[in-house]
Tab-separated table of C-alpha atoms in Angstrom:
chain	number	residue	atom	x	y	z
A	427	UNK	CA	107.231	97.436	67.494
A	428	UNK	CA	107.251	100.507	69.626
A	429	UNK	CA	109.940	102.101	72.122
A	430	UNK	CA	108.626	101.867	75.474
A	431	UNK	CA	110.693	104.043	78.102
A	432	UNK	CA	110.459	102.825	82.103
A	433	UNK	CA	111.562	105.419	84.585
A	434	UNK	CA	112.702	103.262	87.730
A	435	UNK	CA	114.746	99.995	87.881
A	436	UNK	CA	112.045	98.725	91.369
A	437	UNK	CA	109.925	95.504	90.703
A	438	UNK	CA	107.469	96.938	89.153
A	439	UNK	CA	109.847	98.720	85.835
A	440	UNK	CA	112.109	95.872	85.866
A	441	UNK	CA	108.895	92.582	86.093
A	442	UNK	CA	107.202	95.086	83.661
A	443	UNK	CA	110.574	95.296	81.170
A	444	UNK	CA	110.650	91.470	81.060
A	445	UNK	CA	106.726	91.239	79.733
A	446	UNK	CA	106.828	93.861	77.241
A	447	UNK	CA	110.901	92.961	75.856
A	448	UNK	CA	108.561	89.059	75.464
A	449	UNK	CA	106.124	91.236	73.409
A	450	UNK	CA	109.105	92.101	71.293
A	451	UNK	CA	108.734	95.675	72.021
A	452	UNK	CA	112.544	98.028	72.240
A	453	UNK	CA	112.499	98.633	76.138
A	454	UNK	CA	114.781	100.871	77.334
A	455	UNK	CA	115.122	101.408	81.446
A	456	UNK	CA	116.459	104.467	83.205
A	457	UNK	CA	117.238	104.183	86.756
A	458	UNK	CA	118.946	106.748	88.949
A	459	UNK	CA	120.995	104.435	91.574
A	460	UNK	CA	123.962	102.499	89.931
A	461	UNK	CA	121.662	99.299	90.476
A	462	UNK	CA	118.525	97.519	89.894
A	463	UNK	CA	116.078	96.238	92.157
A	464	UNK	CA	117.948	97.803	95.568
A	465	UNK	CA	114.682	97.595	97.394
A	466	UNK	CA	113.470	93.998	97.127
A	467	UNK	CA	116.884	93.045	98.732
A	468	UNK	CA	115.566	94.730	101.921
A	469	UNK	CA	112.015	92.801	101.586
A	470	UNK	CA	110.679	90.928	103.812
A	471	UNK	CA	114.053	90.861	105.716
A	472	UNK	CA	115.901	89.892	102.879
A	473	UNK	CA	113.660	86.463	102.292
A	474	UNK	CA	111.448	89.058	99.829
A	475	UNK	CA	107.783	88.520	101.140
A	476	UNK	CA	106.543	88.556	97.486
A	477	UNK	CA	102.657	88.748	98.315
A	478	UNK	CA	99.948	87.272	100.613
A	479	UNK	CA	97.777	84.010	100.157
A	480	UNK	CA	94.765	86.531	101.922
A	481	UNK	CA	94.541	88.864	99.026
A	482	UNK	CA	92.069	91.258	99.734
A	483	UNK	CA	91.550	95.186	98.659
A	484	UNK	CA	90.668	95.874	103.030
A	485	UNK	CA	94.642	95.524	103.087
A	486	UNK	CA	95.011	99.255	101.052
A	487	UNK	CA	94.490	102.330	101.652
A	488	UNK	CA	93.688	104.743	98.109
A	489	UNK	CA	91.938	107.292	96.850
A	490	UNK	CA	90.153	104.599	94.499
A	491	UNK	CA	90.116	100.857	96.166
A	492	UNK	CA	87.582	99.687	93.171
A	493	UNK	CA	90.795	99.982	91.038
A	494	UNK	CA	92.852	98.538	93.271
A	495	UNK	CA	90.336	95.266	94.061
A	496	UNK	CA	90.490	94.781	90.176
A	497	UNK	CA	94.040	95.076	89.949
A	498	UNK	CA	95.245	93.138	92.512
A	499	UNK	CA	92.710	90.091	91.750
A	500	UNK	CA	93.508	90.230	87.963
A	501	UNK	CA	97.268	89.038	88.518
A	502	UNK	CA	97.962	85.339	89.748
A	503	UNK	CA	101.906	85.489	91.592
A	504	UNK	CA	102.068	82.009	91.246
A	505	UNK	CA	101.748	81.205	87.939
A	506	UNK	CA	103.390	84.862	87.077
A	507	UNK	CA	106.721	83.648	88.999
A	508	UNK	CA	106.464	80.083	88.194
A	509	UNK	CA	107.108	81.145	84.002
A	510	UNK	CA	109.927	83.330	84.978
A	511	UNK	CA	111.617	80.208	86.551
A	512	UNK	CA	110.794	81.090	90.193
A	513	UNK	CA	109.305	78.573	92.557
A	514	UNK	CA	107.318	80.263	95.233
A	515	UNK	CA	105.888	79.198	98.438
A	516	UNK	CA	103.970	79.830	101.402
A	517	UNK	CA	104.475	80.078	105.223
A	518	UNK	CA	101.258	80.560	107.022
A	519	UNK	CA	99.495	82.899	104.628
A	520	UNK	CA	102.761	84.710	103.362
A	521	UNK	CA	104.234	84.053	99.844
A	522	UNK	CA	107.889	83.668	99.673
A	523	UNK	CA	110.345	82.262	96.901
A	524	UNK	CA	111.043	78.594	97.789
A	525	UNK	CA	114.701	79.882	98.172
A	526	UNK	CA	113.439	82.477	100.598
A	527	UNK	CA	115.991	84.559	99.374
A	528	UNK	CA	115.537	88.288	97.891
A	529	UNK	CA	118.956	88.085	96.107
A	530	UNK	CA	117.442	84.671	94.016
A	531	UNK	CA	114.746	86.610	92.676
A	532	UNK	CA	117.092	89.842	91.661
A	533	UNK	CA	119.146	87.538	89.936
A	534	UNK	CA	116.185	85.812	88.269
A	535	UNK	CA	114.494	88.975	87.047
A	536	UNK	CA	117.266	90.838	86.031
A	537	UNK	CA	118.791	87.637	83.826
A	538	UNK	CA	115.283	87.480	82.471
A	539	UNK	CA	115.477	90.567	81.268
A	540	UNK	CA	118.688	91.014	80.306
A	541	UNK	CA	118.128	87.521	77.938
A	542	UNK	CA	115.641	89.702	76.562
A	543	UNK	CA	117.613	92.281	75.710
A	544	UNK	CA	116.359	95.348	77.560
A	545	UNK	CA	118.387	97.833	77.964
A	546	UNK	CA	119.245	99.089	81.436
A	547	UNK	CA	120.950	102.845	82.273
A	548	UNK	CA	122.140	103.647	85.143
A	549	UNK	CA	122.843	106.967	87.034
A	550	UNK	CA	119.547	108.676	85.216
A	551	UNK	CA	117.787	111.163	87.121
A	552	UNK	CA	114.515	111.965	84.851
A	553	UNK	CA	114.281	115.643	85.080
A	554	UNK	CA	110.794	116.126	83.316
A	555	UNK	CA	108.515	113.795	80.406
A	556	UNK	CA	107.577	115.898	77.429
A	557	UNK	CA	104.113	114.548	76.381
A	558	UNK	CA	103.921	116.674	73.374
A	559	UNK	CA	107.207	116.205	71.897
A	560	UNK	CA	107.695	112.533	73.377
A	561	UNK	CA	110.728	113.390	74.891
A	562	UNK	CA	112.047	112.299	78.722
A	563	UNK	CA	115.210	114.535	79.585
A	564	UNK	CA	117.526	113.477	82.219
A	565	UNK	CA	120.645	114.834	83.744
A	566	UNK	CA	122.395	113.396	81.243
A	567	UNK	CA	120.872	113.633	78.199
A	568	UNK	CA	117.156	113.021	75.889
A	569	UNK	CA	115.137	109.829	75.093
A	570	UNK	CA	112.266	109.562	72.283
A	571	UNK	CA	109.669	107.750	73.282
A	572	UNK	CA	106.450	105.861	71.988
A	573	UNK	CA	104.988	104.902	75.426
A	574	UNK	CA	106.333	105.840	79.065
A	575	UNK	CA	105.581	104.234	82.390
A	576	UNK	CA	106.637	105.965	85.565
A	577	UNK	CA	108.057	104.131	87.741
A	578	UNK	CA	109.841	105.451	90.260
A	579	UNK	CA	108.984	104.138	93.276
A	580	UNK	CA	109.115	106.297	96.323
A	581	UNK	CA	111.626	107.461	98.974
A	582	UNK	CA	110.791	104.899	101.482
A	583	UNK	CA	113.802	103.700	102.897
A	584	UNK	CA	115.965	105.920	101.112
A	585	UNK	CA	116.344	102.702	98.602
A	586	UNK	CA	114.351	104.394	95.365
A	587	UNK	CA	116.921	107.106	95.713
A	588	UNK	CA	115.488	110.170	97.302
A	589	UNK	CA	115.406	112.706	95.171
A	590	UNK	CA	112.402	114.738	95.006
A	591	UNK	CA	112.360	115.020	91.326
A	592	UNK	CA	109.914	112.104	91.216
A	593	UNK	CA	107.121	114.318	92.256
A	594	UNK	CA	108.713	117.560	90.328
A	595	UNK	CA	107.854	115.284	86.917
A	596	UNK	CA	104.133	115.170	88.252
A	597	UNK	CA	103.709	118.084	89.314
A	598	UNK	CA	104.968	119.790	85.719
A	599	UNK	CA	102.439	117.772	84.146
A	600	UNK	CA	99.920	119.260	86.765
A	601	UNK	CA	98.754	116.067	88.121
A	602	UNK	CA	97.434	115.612	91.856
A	603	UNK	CA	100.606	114.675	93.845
A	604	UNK	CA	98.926	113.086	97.529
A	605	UNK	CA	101.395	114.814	99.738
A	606	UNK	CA	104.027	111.969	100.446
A	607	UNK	CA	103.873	111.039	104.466
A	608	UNK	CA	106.153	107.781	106.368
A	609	UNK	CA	103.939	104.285	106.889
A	610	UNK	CA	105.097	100.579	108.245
A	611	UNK	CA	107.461	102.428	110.391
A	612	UNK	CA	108.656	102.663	113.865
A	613	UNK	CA	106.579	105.343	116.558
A	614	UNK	CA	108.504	107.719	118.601
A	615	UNK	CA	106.674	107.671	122.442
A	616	UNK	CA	106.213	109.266	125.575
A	617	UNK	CA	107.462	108.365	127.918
A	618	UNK	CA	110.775	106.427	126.685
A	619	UNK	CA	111.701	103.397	128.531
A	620	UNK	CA	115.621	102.853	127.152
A	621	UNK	CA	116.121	100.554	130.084
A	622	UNK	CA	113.543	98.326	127.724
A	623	UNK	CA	115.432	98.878	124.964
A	624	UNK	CA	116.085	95.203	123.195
A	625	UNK	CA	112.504	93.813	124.681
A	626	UNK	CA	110.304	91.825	122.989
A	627	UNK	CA	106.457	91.553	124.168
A	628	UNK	CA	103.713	89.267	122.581
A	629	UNK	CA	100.119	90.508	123.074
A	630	UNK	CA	97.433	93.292	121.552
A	631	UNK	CA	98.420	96.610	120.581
A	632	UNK	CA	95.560	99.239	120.179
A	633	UNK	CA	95.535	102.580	118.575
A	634	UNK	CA	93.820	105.058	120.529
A	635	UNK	CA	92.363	108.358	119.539
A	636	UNK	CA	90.654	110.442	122.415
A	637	UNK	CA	90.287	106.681	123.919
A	638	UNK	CA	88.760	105.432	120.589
A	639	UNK	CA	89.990	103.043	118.996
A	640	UNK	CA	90.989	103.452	115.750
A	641	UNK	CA	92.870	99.772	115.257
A	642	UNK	CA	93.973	96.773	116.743
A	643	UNK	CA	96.939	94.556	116.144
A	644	UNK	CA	98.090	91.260	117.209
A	645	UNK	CA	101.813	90.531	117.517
A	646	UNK	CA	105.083	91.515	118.587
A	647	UNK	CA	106.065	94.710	119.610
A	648	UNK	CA	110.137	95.960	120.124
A	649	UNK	CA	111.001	98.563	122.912
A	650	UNK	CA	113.768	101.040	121.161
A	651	UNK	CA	115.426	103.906	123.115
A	652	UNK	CA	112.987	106.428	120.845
A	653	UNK	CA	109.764	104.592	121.423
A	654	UNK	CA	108.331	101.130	119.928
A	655	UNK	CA	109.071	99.096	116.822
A	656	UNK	CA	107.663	95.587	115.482
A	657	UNK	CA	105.676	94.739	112.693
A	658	UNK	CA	102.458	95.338	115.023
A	659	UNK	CA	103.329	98.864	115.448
A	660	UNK	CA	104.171	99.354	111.738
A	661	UNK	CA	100.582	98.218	110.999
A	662	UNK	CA	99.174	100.578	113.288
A	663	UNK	CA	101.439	103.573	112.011
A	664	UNK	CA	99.460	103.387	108.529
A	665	UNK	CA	96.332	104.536	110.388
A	666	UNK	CA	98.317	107.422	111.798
A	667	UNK	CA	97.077	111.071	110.770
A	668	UNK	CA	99.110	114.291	110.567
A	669	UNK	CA	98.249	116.792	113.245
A	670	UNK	CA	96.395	114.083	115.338
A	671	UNK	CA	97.089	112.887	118.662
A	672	UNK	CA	97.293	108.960	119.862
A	673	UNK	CA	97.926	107.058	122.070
A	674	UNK	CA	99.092	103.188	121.682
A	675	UNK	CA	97.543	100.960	124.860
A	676	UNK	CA	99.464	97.154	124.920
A	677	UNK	CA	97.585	94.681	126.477
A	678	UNK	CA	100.528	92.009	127.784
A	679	UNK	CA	97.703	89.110	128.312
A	680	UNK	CA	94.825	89.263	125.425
A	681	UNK	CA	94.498	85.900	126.473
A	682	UNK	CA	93.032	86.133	129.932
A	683	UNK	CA	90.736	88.523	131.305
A	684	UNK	CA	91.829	91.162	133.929
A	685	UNK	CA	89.405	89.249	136.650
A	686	UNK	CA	91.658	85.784	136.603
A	687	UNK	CA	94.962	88.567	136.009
A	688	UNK	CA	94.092	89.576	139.166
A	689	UNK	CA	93.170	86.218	140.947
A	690	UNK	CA	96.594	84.475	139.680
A	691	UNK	CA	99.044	87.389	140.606
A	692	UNK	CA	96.803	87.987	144.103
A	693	UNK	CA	97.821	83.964	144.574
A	694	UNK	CA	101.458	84.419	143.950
A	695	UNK	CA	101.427	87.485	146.420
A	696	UNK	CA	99.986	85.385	148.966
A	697	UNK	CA	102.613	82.542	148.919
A	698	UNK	CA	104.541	85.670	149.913
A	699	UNK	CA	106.943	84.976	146.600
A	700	UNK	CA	109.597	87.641	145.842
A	701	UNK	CA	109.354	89.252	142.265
A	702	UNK	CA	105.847	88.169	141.074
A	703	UNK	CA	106.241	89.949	137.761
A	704	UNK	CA	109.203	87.660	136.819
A	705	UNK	CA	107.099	85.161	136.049
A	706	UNK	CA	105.001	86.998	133.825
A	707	UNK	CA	106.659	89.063	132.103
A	708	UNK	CA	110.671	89.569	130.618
A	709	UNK	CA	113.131	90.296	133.243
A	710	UNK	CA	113.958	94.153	132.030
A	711	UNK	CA	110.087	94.978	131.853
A	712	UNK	CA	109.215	92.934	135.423
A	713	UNK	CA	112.482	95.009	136.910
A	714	UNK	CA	110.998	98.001	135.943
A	715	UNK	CA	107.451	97.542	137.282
A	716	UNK	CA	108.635	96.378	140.223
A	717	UNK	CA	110.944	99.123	140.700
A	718	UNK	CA	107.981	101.970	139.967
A	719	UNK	CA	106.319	100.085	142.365
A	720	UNK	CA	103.340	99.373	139.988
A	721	UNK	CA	100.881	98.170	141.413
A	722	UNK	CA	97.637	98.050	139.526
A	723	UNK	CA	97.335	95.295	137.632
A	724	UNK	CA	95.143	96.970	135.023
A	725	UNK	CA	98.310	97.898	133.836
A	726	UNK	CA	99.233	94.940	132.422
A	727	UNK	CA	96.248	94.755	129.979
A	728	UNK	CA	96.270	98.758	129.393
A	729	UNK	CA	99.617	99.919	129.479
A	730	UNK	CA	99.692	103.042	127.333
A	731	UNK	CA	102.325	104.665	125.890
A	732	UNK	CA	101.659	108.504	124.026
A	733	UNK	CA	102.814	108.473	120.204
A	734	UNK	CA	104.567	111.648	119.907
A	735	UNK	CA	105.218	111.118	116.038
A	736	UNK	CA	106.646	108.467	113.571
A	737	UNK	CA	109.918	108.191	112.235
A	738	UNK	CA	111.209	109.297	109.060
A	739	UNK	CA	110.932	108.006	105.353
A	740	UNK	CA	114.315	106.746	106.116
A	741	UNK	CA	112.976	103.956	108.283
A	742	UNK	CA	109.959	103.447	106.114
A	743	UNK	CA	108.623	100.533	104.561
A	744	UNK	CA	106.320	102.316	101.769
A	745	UNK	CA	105.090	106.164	101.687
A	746	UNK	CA	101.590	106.751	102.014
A	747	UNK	CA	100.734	109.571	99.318
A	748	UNK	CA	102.037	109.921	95.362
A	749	UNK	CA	100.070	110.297	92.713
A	750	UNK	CA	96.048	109.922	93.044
A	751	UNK	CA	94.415	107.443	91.566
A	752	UNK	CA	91.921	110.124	90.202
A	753	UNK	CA	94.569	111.256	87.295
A	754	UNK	CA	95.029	107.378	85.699
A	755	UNK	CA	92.099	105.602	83.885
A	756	UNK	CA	91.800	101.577	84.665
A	757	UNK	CA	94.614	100.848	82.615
A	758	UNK	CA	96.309	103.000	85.183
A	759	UNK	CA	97.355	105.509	82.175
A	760	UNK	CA	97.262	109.164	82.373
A	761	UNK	CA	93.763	110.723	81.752
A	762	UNK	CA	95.319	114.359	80.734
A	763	UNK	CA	98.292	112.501	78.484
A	764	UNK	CA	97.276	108.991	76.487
A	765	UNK	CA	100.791	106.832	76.537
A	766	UNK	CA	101.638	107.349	79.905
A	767	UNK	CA	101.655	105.129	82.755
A	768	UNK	CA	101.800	105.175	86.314
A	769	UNK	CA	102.669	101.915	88.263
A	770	UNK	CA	104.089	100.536	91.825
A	771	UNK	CA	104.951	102.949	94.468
A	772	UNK	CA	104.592	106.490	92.709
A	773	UNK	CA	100.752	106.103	93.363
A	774	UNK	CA	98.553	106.613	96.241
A	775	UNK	CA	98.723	103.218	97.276
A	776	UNK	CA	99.589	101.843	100.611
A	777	UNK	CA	99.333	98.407	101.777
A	778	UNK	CA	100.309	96.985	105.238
A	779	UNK	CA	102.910	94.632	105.861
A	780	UNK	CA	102.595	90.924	104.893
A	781	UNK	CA	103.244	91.052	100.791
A	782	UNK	CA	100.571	93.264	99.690
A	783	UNK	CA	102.866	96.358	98.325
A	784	UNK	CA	105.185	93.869	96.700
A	785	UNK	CA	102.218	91.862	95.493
A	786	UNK	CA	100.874	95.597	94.249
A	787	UNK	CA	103.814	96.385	92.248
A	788	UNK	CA	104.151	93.024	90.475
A	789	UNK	CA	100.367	93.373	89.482
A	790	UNK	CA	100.297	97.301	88.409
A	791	UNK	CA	103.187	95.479	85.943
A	792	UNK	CA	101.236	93.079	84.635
A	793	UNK	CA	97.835	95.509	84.577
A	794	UNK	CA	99.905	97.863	81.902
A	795	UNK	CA	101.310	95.369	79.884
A	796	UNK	CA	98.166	93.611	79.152
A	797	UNK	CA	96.967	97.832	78.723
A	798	UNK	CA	99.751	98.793	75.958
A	799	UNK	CA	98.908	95.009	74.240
A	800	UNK	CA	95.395	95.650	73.844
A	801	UNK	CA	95.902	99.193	72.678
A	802	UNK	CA	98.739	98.046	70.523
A	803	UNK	CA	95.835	95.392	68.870
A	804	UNK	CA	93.046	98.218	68.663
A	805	UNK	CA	95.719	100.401	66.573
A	806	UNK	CA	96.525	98.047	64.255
A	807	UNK	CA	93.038	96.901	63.599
């Protein structure tokens, strides 16, 4: 039996705790909040959107996708939920706990593992991992260690904790660190309409780059006094460089053509009708046409908006960046130090919204487990 150490108390450490504790190794986890599993409260709007029934590597964004395809088609939710006691289902092609409740699946994880017997400690910030001595020293004190998996998540959200420490432990161990940047978060614009602020719009949002586009989303889309929100616009923030310059173009009517746009609202004009917009569009964004006295009705299928930047990892879903791909091996272990691992959010691994970080985390878990087992069975051949 060997002592395996988790930094981080996310999905990932804590699903990953549960498999090795069943392989009856000592698993001890150290977490830096005063709580597990803070994070998957907050998913999918509390209903925890555990992963997507369209599983497919397109969905990421890495510096190696061939090891995510593998990893993310090796691990079945399912069946992996359904032996911890946890029903899932599906609505459309999202997974969700039959409960659709994040707090259900907390409290099944954590009594899993806590039947098990692994050890949780709290209030742990992990200061630096000692490859050649074995050692992990916190701000508390020193743990031995046979095998280590970093977990820490990321500061998306502010939920992982934010201390930057998580990338100081890399770093020390002079491993590529992808420099940590917000995405599936909200974009600031000009200009700001805060008389919209509260609107909802169906239709096509498209990312624009010197009027190219870069990506196209169907969906909703959430005026805010600072710009636009909506899970459409989170998409399209992943595709968002640093030092580049958009612009976001919503299209209120991807279901007709500007030609029979025209003809209908021409009509309406004719019966000499008062407030033609009103009947198009919601009251706040027809008001405020009307008011501009807008009066090209291109607008309505190109109304563009500049993205002056995107909000903070405090809004965040996931981070874009962490550690690349490059330094782990495809049991995602360390190339430089053998007996460390790297799982969940601390890699270069983004997915968009719809299940697929979630889903990610759950299956870097199981990836390393079935790792340490095999290497645990080579050893002791």
């Amino acid at each position: 039996m060997s002592k395996i150490v988790i930094i981080g108390a996310g999905v990932s450490g804590v699903y990953l705790s549960i498999l090795l504790k069943q392989n009856h190794h000592e698993v001890i986890v150290l977490e830096q909040n005063a709580t597990s599993l803070k994070k998957l409260l907050a998913t999918g709007n509390g209903r925890c959107n555990l992963s997507n029934e369209d599983m497919d590597v397109q969905y990421y964004q890495s510096d190696n996708q061939k090891l995510v395809d593998m990893i993310i088609h090796d691990f079945d939710v399912h069946q992996a939920m359904n032996e911890l006691g946890l029903m899932t289902t599906h609505i459309g092609n999202l997974v969700y706990p039959h409960s659709e409740q994040a707090q259900s699946v907390k409290r099944i994880f954590m009594d899993r593992a806590l039947e098990l017997g692994v050890q949780f400690i709290y209030e742990q910030e992990v200061l630096e991992v000692d490859p050649y001595q074995n050692i992990i020293k916190t701000n508390k004190q020193i743990y031995h260690y046979d095998d280590v998996v970093l977990a820490m998540g990321s500061e998306a959200g502010k939920l992982s904790g934010i201390n930057q420490s998580r990338y100081d432990i890399l770093r020390k161990l002079h491993l590529k660190v992808i420099e940590p940047t917000p995405s599936l978060t909200q974009m600031y614009t000009k200009p700001v309409y805060k008389s919209l602020k509260g609107v909802r719009v169906k239709g096509t949002f498209t990312l624009l780059e010197n009027n190219q586009i870069i990506k196209k989303e169907h969906g909703e889309l959430l005026f805010t006094d600072y710009g636009v929100s909506g899970i459409a616009v989170m998409q399209l923030s992943s595709f968002i460089l640093a030092g580049h310059r958009y612009q976001l173009s919503i299209d209120f009517f991807p279901e007709k053509d500007k030609e029979k746009l025209c003809e209908y609202i021409e009509l309406q004009k004719n019966k000499a009708y008062n407030h033609v917009y009103d009947g198009l569009l919601p009251i706040k964004l027809a008001q405020l046409l009307e008011n501009k006295g807008i009066s090209d009705i291109g607008l309505l299928k190109d109304f563009r908006l500049n993205i002056e930047g995107l909000r903070n990892y405090e809004t965040a879903q996931v981070m874009k960046g962490g550690l690349s791909l490059k330094e782990v091996n495809q049991y995602l272990e360390l190339v430089k130090y053998p007996h460390i691992y790297a799982i969940g959010e601390i890699l270069n691994v983004a997915g968009v919204c719809g299940g697929y970080n979630l889903h990610f985390a759950l299956a870097c878990a199981w990836h390393v487990n079935e790792a340490i087992e095999r290497n645990r069975h080579v050893k002791n051949t």
